[in-house]
Tab-separated table of N, CA and C in Angstrom:
chain	number	residue	atom	x	y	z
A	1	MET	N	55.828	-116.564	-80.252
A	1	MET	CA	56.663	-115.729	-80.896
A	1	MET	C	56.546	-114.746	-82.455
A	2	ILE	N	55.623	-115.679	-83.463
A	2	ILE	CA	55.605	-115.061	-84.765
A	2	ILE	C	54.442	-113.952	-84.179
A	3	HIS	N	53.736	-114.350	-83.256
A	3	HIS	CA	52.404	-113.082	-82.995
A	3	HIS	C	53.443	-111.586	-82.187
A	4	ARG	N	54.461	-112.157	-81.621
A	4	ARG	CA	55.335	-110.772	-81.373
A	4	ARG	C	55.871	-110.002	-82.199
A	5	PHE	N	56.583	-111.049	-83.334
A	5	PHE	CA	57.064	-110.107	-84.507
A	5	PHE	C	55.770	-109.483	-84.939
A	6	PHE	N	55.040	-109.713	-85.236
A	6	PHE	CA	54.027	-108.762	-86.068
A	6	PHE	C	53.505	-107.984	-85.208
A	7	VAL	N	53.392	-108.136	-84.295
A	7	VAL	CA	53.003	-107.197	-83.483
A	7	VAL	C	54.061	-105.609	-83.663
A	8	THR	N	55.255	-106.352	-83.476
A	8	THR	CA	56.595	-105.113	-83.119
A	8	THR	C	56.398	-104.342	-84.822
A	9	ILE	N	56.334	-105.090	-85.838
A	9	ILE	CA	56.349	-105.107	-87.100
A	9	ILE	C	55.193	-103.953	-87.552
A	10	ALA	N	54.218	-104.155	-87.047
A	10	ALA	CA	52.739	-103.260	-87.067
A	10	ALA	C	53.320	-101.987	-86.345
A	11	THR	N	53.583	-102.400	-84.490
A	11	THR	CA	53.458	-100.983	-83.940
A	11	THR	C	55.133	-100.206	-84.907
A	12	LEU	N	56.005	-100.418	-85.556
A	12	LEU	CA	57.409	-99.945	-86.339
A	12	LEU	C	56.450	-98.921	-87.398
A	13	PHE	N	55.750	-99.990	-88.124
A	13	PHE	CA	54.763	-99.402	-89.430
A	13	PHE	C	53.910	-98.057	-88.797
A	14	ALA	N	52.932	-98.189	-87.784
A	14	ALA	CA	52.220	-96.870	-87.297
A	14	ALA	C	53.282	-96.459	-86.859
A	15	PHE	N	54.415	-95.995	-86.146
A	15	PHE	CA	55.223	-95.249	-85.546
A	15	PHE	C	55.714	-94.063	-87.111
A	16	THR	N	56.382	-94.554	-87.434
A	16	THR	CA	56.459	-94.098	-89.180
A	16	THR	C	55.814	-93.445	-89.625
A	17	LEU	N	54.458	-94.119	-89.799
A	17	LEU	CA	53.406	-93.178	-90.372
A	17	LEU	C	53.057	-91.977	-89.642
A	18	GLY	N	53.034	-91.831	-88.114
A	18	GLY	CA	52.376	-91.145	-87.649
A	18	GLY	C	51.364	-90.777	-86.772
A	19	PHE	N	50.844	-92.728	-86.919
A	19	PHE	CA	49.606	-92.711	-86.245
A	19	PHE	C	49.632	-93.042	-84.844
A	20	MET	N	50.632	-93.142	-84.231
A	20	MET	CA	50.969	-92.976	-82.873
A	20	MET	C	50.468	-91.630	-81.812
A	21	MET	N	49.793	-91.741	-81.089
A	21	MET	CA	50.188	-90.375	-80.538
A	21	MET	C	51.203	-90.362	-79.736
A	22	PRO	N	51.264	-88.977	-78.893
A	22	PRO	CA	52.477	-88.949	-78.235
A	22	PRO	C	52.615	-89.063	-76.998
A	23	ALA	N	50.830	-88.769	-76.759
A	23	ALA	CA	50.469	-89.261	-75.083
A	23	ALA	C	48.882	-89.852	-75.920
A	24	ALA	N	48.307	-90.577	-74.510
A	24	ALA	CA	46.948	-90.973	-74.188
A	24	ALA	C	46.391	-89.671	-74.103
A	25	ALA	N	45.254	-90.000	-74.427
A	25	ALA	CA	44.095	-88.808	-74.608
A	25	ALA	C	44.104	-88.605	-73.136
A	26	GLY	N	43.973	-87.349	-72.886
A	26	GLY	CA	43.551	-86.937	-71.071
A	26	GLY	C	44.887	-86.857	-70.364
A	27	GLU	N	46.168	-86.991	-70.792
A	27	GLU	CA	47.412	-86.773	-70.257
A	27	GLU	C	48.100	-85.902	-70.910
A	28	ALA	N	48.326	-84.727	-70.167
A	28	ALA	CA	49.025	-83.191	-70.468
A	28	ALA	C	50.285	-83.783	-71.391
A	29	LEU	N	50.403	-83.030	-71.712
A	29	LEU	CA	51.899	-83.398	-72.295
A	29	LEU	C	52.993	-81.634	-71.952
A	30	SER	N	54.167	-81.706	-71.641
A	30	SER	CA	55.236	-80.759	-71.247
A	30	SER	C	56.414	-80.870	-72.172
A	31	GLY	N	57.265	-79.942	-72.121
A	31	GLY	CA	58.399	-80.147	-72.803
A	31	GLY	C	58.346	-80.350	-73.923
A	32	ALA	N	59.303	-80.616	-74.613
A	32	ALA	CA	59.963	-81.508	-75.648
A	32	ALA	C	58.369	-81.635	-76.831
A	33	ALA	N	58.042	-82.560	-75.755
A	33	ALA	CA	57.079	-83.454	-76.313
A	33	ALA	C	55.594	-82.769	-76.442
A	34	LEU	N	55.679	-81.660	-76.109
A	34	LEU	CA	54.390	-80.956	-76.004
A	34	LEU	C	54.631	-79.307	-77.625
A	35	GLN	N	56.017	-79.558	-77.552
A	35	GLN	CA	56.399	-78.676	-78.512
A	35	GLN	C	56.669	-79.180	-79.612
A	36	GLN	N	56.758	-80.359	-80.223
A	36	GLN	CA	56.691	-81.033	-80.685
A	36	GLN	C	54.917	-81.699	-81.183
A	37	GLU	N	54.168	-81.569	-80.373
A	37	GLU	CA	52.938	-82.091	-80.783
A	37	GLU	C	52.358	-80.779	-81.122
A	38	ALA	N	52.600	-79.783	-80.826
A	38	ALA	CA	52.139	-78.703	-80.930
A	38	ALA	C	52.143	-77.970	-82.164
A	39	ILE	N	53.642	-78.332	-82.739
A	39	ILE	CA	54.431	-78.212	-84.377
A	39	ILE	C	53.715	-78.982	-85.612
A	40	ALA	N	53.170	-80.691	-84.885
A	40	ALA	CA	52.591	-81.331	-86.177
A	40	ALA	C	51.382	-81.418	-86.055
A	41	ILE	N	50.632	-80.512	-84.900
A	41	ILE	CA	49.422	-79.911	-85.192
A	41	ILE	C	49.281	-78.719	-85.836
A	42	SER	N	49.879	-77.966	-86.027
A	42	SER	CA	49.777	-76.563	-86.326
A	42	SER	C	50.485	-76.664	-87.801
A	43	LYS	N	51.033	-77.905	-87.803
A	43	LYS	CA	51.246	-78.188	-89.794
A	43	LYS	C	50.009	-78.733	-90.681
A	44	LEU	N	49.070	-79.147	-89.641
A	44	LEU	CA	47.552	-79.964	-90.191
A	44	LEU	C	46.506	-78.583	-90.090
A	45	LEU	N	46.837	-77.599	-89.869
A	45	LEU	CA	46.112	-76.359	-90.168
A	45	LEU	C	45.762	-75.803	-90.654
A	46	ARG	N	44.908	-75.028	-91.803
A	46	ARG	CA	45.389	-73.774	-92.383
A	46	ARG	C	45.114	-72.435	-91.545
A	47	CYS	N	45.737	-71.474	-92.084
A	47	CYS	CA	45.566	-70.018	-91.610
A	47	CYS	C	44.635	-69.270	-91.995
A	48	PRO	N	43.377	-69.022	-91.425
A	48	PRO	CA	42.573	-68.239	-91.486
A	48	PRO	C	42.366	-66.953	-92.440
A	49	ALA	N	44.071	-66.525	-92.543
A	49	ALA	CA	44.445	-65.156	-92.492
A	49	ALA	C	44.822	-65.263	-94.393
A	50	SER	N	45.879	-66.339	-94.423
A	50	SER	CA	46.559	-66.922	-95.109
A	50	SER	C	46.205	-68.144	-95.513
A	51	PRO	N	45.218	-68.601	-96.603
A	51	PRO	CA	45.052	-69.726	-96.875
A	51	PRO	C	45.722	-70.739	-97.097
A	52	ASN	N	46.614	-70.173	-97.857
A	52	ASN	CA	47.822	-70.556	-98.804
A	52	ASN	C	48.847	-71.520	-97.659
A	53	LEU	N	49.092	-70.813	-96.916
A	53	LEU	CA	49.705	-71.714	-95.779
A	53	LEU	C	49.278	-72.257	-94.513
A	54	THR	N	49.910	-73.047	-93.723
A	54	THR	CA	50.052	-73.767	-92.788
A	54	THR	C	49.461	-72.717	-91.738
A	55	LEU	N	49.266	-72.967	-90.045
A	55	LEU	CA	49.402	-72.459	-89.234
A	55	LEU	C	50.943	-72.283	-88.998
A	56	TYR	N	51.675	-73.469	-89.023
A	56	TYR	CA	53.122	-73.544	-88.674
A	56	TYR	C	53.836	-72.594	-89.695
A	57	ASP	N	53.825	-71.994	-91.038
A	57	ASP	CA	54.165	-71.453	-92.002
A	57	ASP	C	53.828	-69.900	-91.167
A	58	SER	N	52.349	-69.469	-91.215
A	58	SER	CA	52.271	-68.335	-91.196
A	58	SER	C	52.378	-67.574	-90.199
A	59	GLU	N	52.682	-66.017	-90.085
A	59	GLU	CA	53.468	-65.485	-89.468
A	59	GLU	C	52.319	-64.230	-88.673
A	60	THR	N	50.865	-64.058	-89.060
A	60	THR	CA	50.007	-63.266	-88.832
A	60	THR	C	49.260	-63.102	-87.539
A	61	ALA	N	48.108	-62.391	-86.917
A	61	ALA	CA	47.993	-62.482	-85.822
A	61	ALA	C	47.200	-63.401	-85.441
A	62	ILE	N	46.491	-63.985	-86.005
A	62	ILE	CA	45.091	-65.085	-85.903
A	62	ILE	C	46.424	-66.707	-85.751
A	63	ALA	N	47.158	-66.527	-86.820
A	63	ALA	CA	48.132	-67.460	-86.723
A	63	ALA	C	48.660	-67.669	-85.147
A	64	SER	N	49.102	-66.968	-84.796
A	64	SER	CA	50.095	-66.752	-83.618
A	64	SER	C	48.954	-67.501	-82.198
A	65	GLU	N	47.710	-66.738	-82.350
A	65	GLU	CA	47.044	-66.717	-81.603
A	65	GLU	C	46.309	-68.538	-81.541
A	66	LEU	N	46.391	-68.849	-82.568
A	66	LEU	CA	45.661	-70.172	-82.630
A	66	LEU	C	47.006	-71.769	-82.423
A	67	LYS	N	48.055	-71.283	-83.071
A	67	LYS	CA	49.175	-71.868	-81.897
A	67	LYS	C	49.022	-72.021	-80.244
A	68	GLY	N	48.923	-70.489	-79.617
A	68	GLY	CA	48.765	-70.754	-78.111
A	68	GLY	C	47.380	-71.232	-78.102
A	69	GLN	N	46.470	-71.268	-78.708
A	69	GLN	CA	45.076	-72.145	-78.428
A	69	GLN	C	45.482	-73.757	-78.420
A	70	ILE	N	46.393	-73.858	-79.376
A	70	ILE	CA	46.881	-75.311	-79.824
A	70	ILE	C	47.636	-75.808	-78.468
A	71	TYR	N	48.719	-74.943	-77.830
A	71	TYR	CA	49.466	-74.902	-76.532
A	71	TYR	C	48.645	-75.397	-75.239
A	72	GLU	N	47.511	-74.290	-75.271
A	72	GLU	CA	46.811	-74.472	-74.139
A	72	GLU	C	45.834	-75.673	-74.281
A	73	LYS	N	45.550	-76.095	-75.113
A	73	LYS	CA	44.851	-76.801	-75.273
A	73	LYS	C	45.127	-79.181	-74.522
A	74	LEU	N	46.982	-78.913	-75.460
A	74	LEU	CA	47.532	-79.472	-75.227
A	74	LEU	C	47.940	-80.059	-73.784
A	75	ARG	N	47.985	-78.895	-73.077
A	75	ARG	CA	48.587	-78.681	-71.674
A	75	ARG	C	47.530	-79.061	-70.955
A	76	ASP	N	46.489	-78.990	-71.528
A	76	ASP	CA	44.810	-79.483	-70.497
A	76	ASP	C	44.820	-80.647	-70.727
A	77	GLY	N	45.623	-81.315	-72.025
A	77	GLY	CA	45.166	-82.778	-71.923
A	77	GLY	C	44.779	-83.033	-73.268
A	78	MET	N	44.459	-82.797	-73.627
A	78	MET	CA	43.604	-83.124	-75.471
A	78	MET	C	44.071	-83.389	-75.898
A	79	SER	N	43.965	-84.363	-77.213
A	79	SER	CA	44.655	-85.510	-77.778
A	79	SER	C	44.853	-84.097	-79.256
A	80	ARG	N	45.334	-84.568	-80.439
A	80	ARG	CA	45.550	-83.822	-81.559
A	80	ARG	C	44.218	-84.410	-82.211
A	81	GLU	N	43.042	-85.317	-82.187
A	81	GLU	CA	42.138	-85.431	-83.174
A	81	GLU	C	40.964	-84.268	-82.508
A	82	GLU	N	41.033	-84.185	-80.856
A	82	GLU	CA	40.520	-83.275	-80.174
A	82	GLU	C	40.293	-81.750	-80.178
A	83	ILE	N	41.724	-81.413	-80.752
A	83	ILE	CA	42.119	-80.293	-80.984
A	83	ILE	C	41.214	-79.730	-82.562
A	84	LEU	N	42.223	-81.028	-83.324
A	84	LEU	CA	41.636	-80.470	-84.789
A	84	LEU	C	39.789	-80.954	-85.104
A	85	THR	N	39.047	-81.486	-84.296
A	85	THR	CA	37.601	-81.364	-84.072
A	85	THR	C	37.552	-80.200	-83.834
A	86	PHE	N	37.867	-79.087	-82.539
A	86	PHE	CA	37.317	-77.797	-81.848
A	86	PHE	C	37.833	-77.116	-83.168
A	87	MET	N	38.777	-76.940	-83.896
A	87	MET	CA	39.461	-75.950	-84.923
A	87	MET	C	38.278	-76.175	-85.695
A	88	ALA	N	37.382	-77.369	-86.218
A	88	ALA	CA	37.185	-77.077	-87.215
A	88	ALA	C	35.756	-77.036	-86.832
A	89	GLU	N	35.016	-77.124	-85.942
A	89	GLU	CA	33.547	-76.744	-85.279
A	89	GLU	C	34.109	-75.112	-85.387
A	90	ARG	N	35.048	-74.921	-84.859
A	90	ARG	CA	34.943	-73.278	-84.167
A	90	ARG	C	35.405	-72.554	-85.656
A	91	TYR	N	36.299	-72.723	-86.962
A	91	TYR	CA	36.586	-72.293	-87.646
A	91	TYR	C	35.899	-72.527	-89.354
A	92	GLY	N	34.961	-73.789	-89.105
A	92	GLY	CA	34.533	-74.099	-90.061
A	92	GLY	C	35.962	-75.636	-90.996
A	93	GLU	N	35.143	-76.607	-91.580
A	93	GLU	CA	36.136	-77.789	-91.752
A	93	GLU	C	37.337	-76.833	-92.897
A	94	SER	N	37.335	-75.682	-93.117
A	94	SER	CA	38.311	-75.378	-94.423
A	94	SER	C	39.350	-75.232	-93.396
A	95	ILE	N	39.514	-75.453	-92.396
A	95	ILE	CA	40.822	-74.696	-91.598
A	95	ILE	C	41.746	-76.240	-91.889
A	96	ARG	N	41.059	-77.209	-91.695
A	96	ARG	CA	41.784	-78.659	-91.870
A	96	ARG	C	42.803	-78.194	-93.379
A	97	TYR	N	44.177	-78.143	-93.126
A	97	TYR	CA	44.739	-78.495	-94.551
A	97	TYR	C	44.363	-79.445	-95.510
A	98	LYS	N	43.989	-80.226	-94.810
A	98	LYS	CA	43.747	-81.886	-95.467
A	98	LYS	C	42.433	-82.492	-94.827
A	99	PRO	N	41.437	-81.716	-95.445
A	99	PRO	CA	39.919	-81.968	-95.043
A	99	PRO	C	39.351	-83.498	-94.649
A	100	ASP	N	38.569	-83.502	-93.518
A	100	ASP	CA	38.124	-85.360	-93.606
A	100	ASP	C	37.730	-85.292	-95.290
A	101	LEU	N	37.185	-86.973	-95.071
A	101	LEU	CA	36.450	-87.129	-96.160
A	101	LEU	C	35.442	-87.307	-95.565
A	102	ASN	N	34.215	-86.719	-95.946
A	102	ASN	CA	32.823	-86.834	-95.431
A	102	ASN	C	32.098	-86.509	-97.009
A	103	ALA	N	30.444	-86.550	-96.396
A	103	ALA	CA	29.568	-86.039	-97.996
A	103	ALA	C	30.079	-84.274	-98.401
A	104	GLY	N	30.712	-83.940	-97.414
A	104	GLY	CA	30.750	-81.961	-98.023
A	104	GLY	C	31.879	-82.379	-98.866
A	105	THR	N	33.088	-82.820	-98.449
A	105	THR	CA	34.050	-83.012	-98.945
A	105	THR	C	34.615	-84.373	-100.171
A	106	ALA	N	33.516	-84.926	-100.512
A	106	ALA	CA	33.871	-86.279	-101.153
A	106	ALA	C	34.496	-85.876	-102.963
A	107	ILE	N	33.410	-84.639	-103.345
A	107	ILE	CA	33.736	-83.887	-104.348
A	107	ILE	C	35.330	-83.258	-104.661
A	108	LEU	N	36.007	-83.039	-103.418
A	108	LEU	CA	37.544	-82.447	-103.643
A	108	LEU	C	38.230	-83.274	-103.767
A	109	TRP	N	37.628	-84.771	-103.208
A	109	TRP	CA	38.766	-85.821	-103.202
A	109	TRP	C	38.628	-86.406	-104.226
A	110	ALA	N	37.558	-86.178	-104.856
A	110	ALA	CA	37.336	-87.240	-106.443
A	110	ALA	C	37.536	-86.371	-107.191
A	111	ALA	N	37.817	-85.078	-107.403
A	111	ALA	CA	37.921	-84.327	-108.484
A	111	ALA	C	39.063	-84.234	-109.137
A	112	PRO	N	39.914	-84.509	-108.540
A	112	PRO	CA	41.750	-84.546	-109.310
A	112	PRO	C	41.681	-86.319	-110.202
A	113	TRP	N	40.548	-87.473	-109.296
A	113	TRP	CA	40.590	-88.537	-110.190
A	113	TRP	C	39.598	-88.296	-111.407
A	114	LEU	N	38.784	-87.789	-111.086
A	114	LEU	CA	37.563	-87.416	-112.570
A	114	LEU	C	38.549	-87.281	-113.381
A	115	ALA	N	39.163	-85.932	-112.827
A	115	ALA	CA	40.164	-85.201	-114.294
A	115	ALA	C	41.034	-85.694	-114.958
A	116	PHE	N	41.519	-86.991	-114.345
A	116	PHE	CA	42.377	-87.743	-114.629
A	116	PHE	C	42.039	-88.968	-115.502
A	117	LEU	N	40.921	-89.332	-115.362
A	117	LEU	CA	39.854	-90.270	-115.921
A	117	LEU	C	39.248	-89.713	-117.167
A	118	ALA	N	38.673	-88.450	-116.679
A	118	ALA	CA	38.593	-87.636	-118.011
A	118	ALA	C	39.402	-87.763	-119.294
A	119	VAL	N	40.598	-87.047	-118.944
A	119	VAL	CA	41.997	-86.854	-119.831
A	119	VAL	C	42.265	-88.393	-120.238
A	120	ILE	N	42.522	-89.064	-119.616
A	120	ILE	CA	42.419	-90.534	-120.277
A	120	ILE	C	41.472	-91.430	-121.526
A	121	PHE	N	39.984	-91.017	-120.851
A	121	PHE	CA	38.999	-91.008	-121.613
A	121	PHE	C	39.556	-90.188	-123.395
A	122	PHE	N	39.514	-88.993	-122.862
A	122	PHE	CA	39.537	-88.244	-124.205
A	122	PHE	C	40.997	-88.918	-125.114
A	123	LEU	N	42.041	-88.809	-124.347
A	123	LEU	CA	43.002	-89.613	-125.009
A	123	LEU	C	42.652	-90.525	-125.981
A	124	VAL	N	42.407	-91.851	-124.833
A	124	VAL	CA	41.970	-93.164	-125.854
A	124	VAL	C	41.110	-93.176	-126.929
A	125	ARG	N	40.101	-91.999	-126.685
A	125	ARG	CA	39.314	-91.557	-128.516
A	125	ARG	C	39.965	-91.130	-128.710
A	126	ARG	N	40.604	-90.251	-128.526
A	126	ARG	CA	41.481	-89.854	-130.208
A	126	ARG	C	42.285	-90.546	-130.628
A	127	VAL	N	43.202	-91.172	-129.663
A	127	VAL	CA	43.761	-92.336	-130.409
A	127	VAL	C	43.428	-93.499	-131.755
A	128	ARG	N	42.155	-94.099	-131.054
A	128	ARG	CA	41.280	-94.632	-132.090
A	128	ARG	C	40.713	-94.033	-133.177
A	129	ARG	N	40.306	-92.602	-132.870
A	129	ARG	CA	40.051	-91.863	-133.665
A	129	ARG	C	40.940	-91.628	-135.194
A	130	THR	N	42.158	-91.524	-134.920
A	130	THR	CA	43.462	-91.148	-135.792
A	130	THR	C	43.600	-92.843	-136.335
A	131	GLN	N	43.128	-93.337	-135.619
A	131	GLN	CA	43.773	-94.999	-136.414
A	131	GLN	C	42.475	-95.280	-137.317
A	132	LYS	N	41.572	-94.760	-137.062
A	132	LYS	CA	40.402	-95.444	-137.853
A	132	LYS	C	40.258	-94.347	-139.379
A	133	GLN	N	41.204	-93.377	-138.935
A	133	GLN	CA	41.244	-92.596	-140.415
A	133	GLN	C	42.436	-92.971	-141.094
A	134	GLN	N	42.902	-93.675	-140.600
A	134	GLN	CA	44.529	-94.045	-140.996
A	134	GLN	C	44.284	-95.158	-142.093
């Protein structure tokens, strides 16, 4: 009974965070599920012609072509991760709007935190210096 409760809670939690795939890998999507998954994937990819826009937001020709490729690959049964990996291999890791954490992107993920820590360090140092002068 308790096991079932925790499984249900975990499933609902995963669903709300968007970790569950709408279809199993290898299962082709159709209809509204295809459209929703294609939109979700296009929001995760950056437009090569408009770097500050996702594919979903961009109206360039290349964005339209890539959206079409996403639809085709979903119809062929590819999963979200397979499509994202394919696009990253073809266009480079910069096509991901939120790049994966790896050796090449670690500094990008760490830079905001390092900057924050540096600001805190200098503020603490300045406060101590002014306290000593008083």
